[in-house]
């Protein structure tokens, strides 16, 4: 009887550990929800294919642009994990700061690409000048920035990108990688 209990405990342990280590904010039902059922109603277990629930954007973060120029800045906020194919993160706030450090525009990221390059946020109407682009980490989570590894100090251990931009010029691939 004691050997049977040990075997059952060893067999159940991987399942318990796996369930207790699911990422905070994940939407993972392992095929039990309706969206994972075949036309005949059978559940399809898609192990390891769990979507990350987007955090709500920080209060005051909306898609806003300076709107007075002719340039565009685009980029990505994504899960920096190649084993997950680096999915885009929706609902994150990206700030556009002027040369003095003042936030002049914000963008809320999309969970899907907004263009053929895979960018999930855009600032349009940017006038010529020098700017810093920063992401805001979601409050009350364990998310942390992993890319860029250095750059402009955005505060709170977050780095961003500073660069000049001219009229009618686009700045692409201003991207931020993150992990839980």
Short mmCIF file of C-alpha atoms in Angstrom, two decimals:
data_model
loop_
_atom_site.label_atom_id
_atom_site.label_comp_id
_atom_site.label_asym_id
_atom_site.label_seq_id
_atom_site.Cartn_x
_atom_site.Cartn_y
_atom_site.Cartn_z
CA UNK A 1 0.00 0.00 0.00
CA UNK A 2 2.86 2.41 0.84
CA UNK A 3 4.47 1.81 -2.58
CA UNK A 4 1.17 2.64 -4.31
CA UNK A 5 0.92 5.97 -2.44
CA UNK A 6 4.49 6.90 -3.41
CA UNK A 7 3.84 6.03 -7.06
CA UNK A 8 0.64 8.08 -7.08
CA UNK A 9 2.41 11.00 -5.44
CA UNK A 10 5.22 10.88 -8.00
CA UNK A 11 2.78 10.63 -10.89
CA UNK A 12 0.67 13.56 -9.65
CA UNK A 13 3.57 15.87 -8.80
CA UNK A 14 4.33 17.02 -12.38
CA UNK A 15 0.69 17.97 -12.88
CA UNK A 16 0.52 19.92 -9.65
CA UNK A 17 3.78 21.73 -10.34
CA UNK A 18 2.71 22.52 -13.90
CA UNK A 19 -0.61 23.93 -12.76
CA UNK A 20 0.90 26.02 -10.00
CA UNK A 21 3.48 27.59 -12.30
CA UNK A 22 1.15 28.98 -14.97
CA UNK A 23 2.03 32.61 -15.74
CA UNK A 24 0.17 35.29 -13.87
CA UNK A 25 -2.60 36.59 -16.06
CA UNK A 26 -2.71 33.61 -18.42
CA UNK A 27 -5.84 32.44 -20.15
CA UNK A 28 -5.07 28.74 -20.14
CA UNK A 29 -7.84 26.17 -20.13
CA UNK A 30 -5.88 23.40 -21.93
CA UNK A 31 -8.62 22.86 -24.48
CA UNK A 32 -11.58 22.79 -22.10
CA UNK A 33 -13.20 26.00 -23.33
CA UNK A 34 -15.56 26.26 -26.30
CA UNK A 35 -12.93 27.99 -28.44
CA UNK A 36 -10.83 24.79 -28.34
CA UNK A 37 -13.58 22.37 -29.33
CA UNK A 38 -13.97 20.72 -32.71
CA UNK A 39 -17.18 20.95 -34.72
CA UNK A 40 -18.25 17.66 -33.15
CA UNK A 41 -17.85 19.15 -29.65
CA UNK A 42 -14.74 17.19 -28.66
CA UNK A 43 -12.19 19.03 -26.52
CA UNK A 44 -8.79 19.43 -28.13
CA UNK A 45 -6.04 19.76 -25.54
CA UNK A 46 -3.50 22.26 -26.85
CA UNK A 47 -0.88 21.85 -24.17
CA UNK A 48 1.53 24.73 -23.95
CA UNK A 49 -0.58 27.06 -26.10
CA UNK A 50 -1.79 29.46 -23.43
CA UNK A 51 -2.45 33.10 -24.26
CA UNK A 52 -1.34 35.84 -21.89
CA UNK A 53 -4.21 37.95 -20.67
CA UNK A 54 -3.47 41.57 -21.48
CA UNK A 55 -3.15 43.84 -18.48
CA UNK A 56 -5.43 46.84 -18.43
CA UNK A 57 -3.69 49.97 -19.72
CA UNK A 58 -2.52 52.29 -16.97
CA UNK A 59 -5.07 54.97 -16.20
CA UNK A 60 -4.80 57.90 -18.57
CA UNK A 61 -3.14 55.85 -21.31
CA UNK A 62 -4.98 56.24 -24.60
CA UNK A 63 -3.95 56.41 -28.22
CA UNK A 64 -2.98 60.05 -28.59
CA UNK A 65 -0.55 61.68 -30.93
CA UNK A 66 1.11 65.02 -31.18
CA UNK A 67 -0.72 65.39 -34.52
CA UNK A 68 1.17 68.42 -35.80
CA UNK A 69 3.99 66.81 -37.80
CA UNK A 70 4.52 64.47 -40.72
CA UNK A 71 6.59 61.68 -39.14
CA UNK A 72 5.60 58.29 -37.75
CA UNK A 73 7.14 56.15 -34.98
CA UNK A 74 6.22 52.45 -34.78
CA UNK A 75 7.34 49.45 -32.77
CA UNK A 76 6.47 46.36 -30.81
CA UNK A 77 5.90 45.35 -27.20
CA UNK A 78 6.28 41.59 -27.01
CA UNK A 79 7.03 38.57 -24.84
CA UNK A 80 10.80 38.15 -25.23
CA UNK A 81 10.69 34.35 -25.33
CA UNK A 82 11.53 32.59 -28.60
CA UNK A 83 9.93 29.36 -27.32
CA UNK A 84 6.59 31.22 -27.41
CA UNK A 85 7.33 32.83 -30.82
CA UNK A 86 7.57 36.22 -29.05
CA UNK A 87 3.84 37.08 -29.08
CA UNK A 88 2.75 40.70 -29.08
CA UNK A 89 1.48 42.10 -25.78
CA UNK A 90 -1.83 43.98 -25.89
CA UNK A 91 -2.92 46.73 -23.54
CA UNK A 92 0.54 48.10 -22.69
CA UNK A 93 1.21 51.83 -22.60
CA UNK A 94 4.03 53.32 -24.68
CA UNK A 95 5.02 56.95 -24.10
CA UNK A 96 6.49 59.49 -26.51
CA UNK A 97 8.55 62.04 -24.60
CA UNK A 98 9.99 65.28 -25.96
CA UNK A 99 13.58 66.45 -25.44
CA UNK A 100 12.69 67.82 -21.97
CA UNK A 101 11.30 64.41 -20.89
CA UNK A 102 7.65 65.52 -20.90
CA UNK A 103 5.15 62.92 -22.17
CA UNK A 104 3.55 64.40 -25.30
CA UNK A 105 1.69 61.32 -26.58
CA UNK A 106 0.77 57.78 -25.52
CA UNK A 107 -0.16 54.62 -27.40
CA UNK A 108 -1.93 51.48 -26.19
CA UNK A 109 -0.48 48.35 -27.79
CA UNK A 110 -2.56 45.95 -29.86
CA UNK A 111 -2.43 42.16 -29.54
CA UNK A 112 -2.20 41.92 -33.32
CA UNK A 113 0.10 43.52 -35.87
CA UNK A 114 -1.01 46.93 -37.13
CA UNK A 115 1.14 46.77 -40.27
CA UNK A 116 3.05 44.33 -42.46
CA UNK A 117 6.18 44.72 -40.30
CA UNK A 118 4.42 43.37 -37.20
CA UNK A 119 4.37 46.60 -35.19
CA UNK A 120 1.68 46.82 -32.50
CA UNK A 121 1.82 50.53 -31.64
CA UNK A 122 2.10 53.70 -33.72
CA UNK A 123 2.60 57.41 -33.14
CA UNK A 124 1.53 59.53 -36.10
CA UNK A 125 1.79 63.26 -36.71
CA UNK A 126 5.19 63.51 -34.99
CA UNK A 127 6.96 66.83 -35.74
CA UNK A 128 10.70 67.01 -36.33
CA UNK A 129 12.64 66.91 -33.06
CA UNK A 130 14.41 64.69 -30.56
CA UNK A 131 12.30 62.12 -28.74
CA UNK A 132 12.47 59.30 -26.23
CA UNK A 133 10.12 56.33 -26.52
CA UNK A 134 9.44 54.41 -23.27
CA UNK A 135 7.15 51.57 -22.28
CA UNK A 136 5.27 51.46 -18.99
CA UNK A 137 5.33 48.12 -17.21
CA UNK A 138 1.89 47.05 -16.01
CA UNK A 139 1.35 47.87 -12.33
CA UNK A 140 1.06 45.10 -9.74
CA UNK A 141 2.62 42.39 -11.92
CA UNK A 142 5.95 40.61 -12.12
CA UNK A 143 6.57 41.67 -15.72
CA UNK A 144 10.07 43.03 -16.30
CA UNK A 145 11.76 44.51 -19.34
CA UNK A 146 14.44 42.38 -21.00
CA UNK A 147 14.96 44.43 -24.18
CA UNK A 148 16.50 46.89 -24.76
CA UNK A 149 19.26 45.94 -22.31
CA UNK A 150 20.31 49.59 -22.00
CA UNK A 151 19.43 52.99 -23.42
CA UNK A 152 17.58 56.08 -22.30
CA UNK A 153 16.53 55.91 -18.63
CA UNK A 154 12.73 55.81 -18.52
CA UNK A 155 12.61 55.30 -14.74
CA UNK A 156 11.78 52.22 -12.68
CA UNK A 157 14.53 50.12 -14.27
CA UNK A 158 13.04 50.54 -17.75
CA UNK A 159 15.12 51.61 -20.74
CA UNK A 160 13.91 53.35 -23.87
CA UNK A 161 15.15 54.81 -27.11
CA UNK A 162 16.23 58.41 -27.74
CA UNK A 163 16.73 59.72 -31.25
CA UNK A 164 16.23 62.73 -33.51
CA UNK A 165 13.63 62.52 -36.25
CA UNK A 166 13.10 64.78 -39.26
CA UNK A 167 9.96 65.82 -41.12
CA UNK A 168 8.30 63.02 -43.05
CA UNK A 169 10.66 60.39 -41.65
CA UNK A 170 9.57 57.11 -40.09
CA UNK A 171 11.24 55.45 -37.13
CA UNK A 172 10.48 51.71 -37.12
CA UNK A 173 11.22 48.75 -34.87
CA UNK A 174 11.28 50.74 -31.63
CA UNK A 175 10.65 47.53 -29.69
CA UNK A 176 10.42 46.37 -26.10
CA UNK A 177 10.80 42.76 -24.92
CA UNK A 178 9.37 41.61 -21.60
CA UNK A 179 9.09 38.51 -19.42
CA UNK A 180 7.07 37.52 -16.37
#
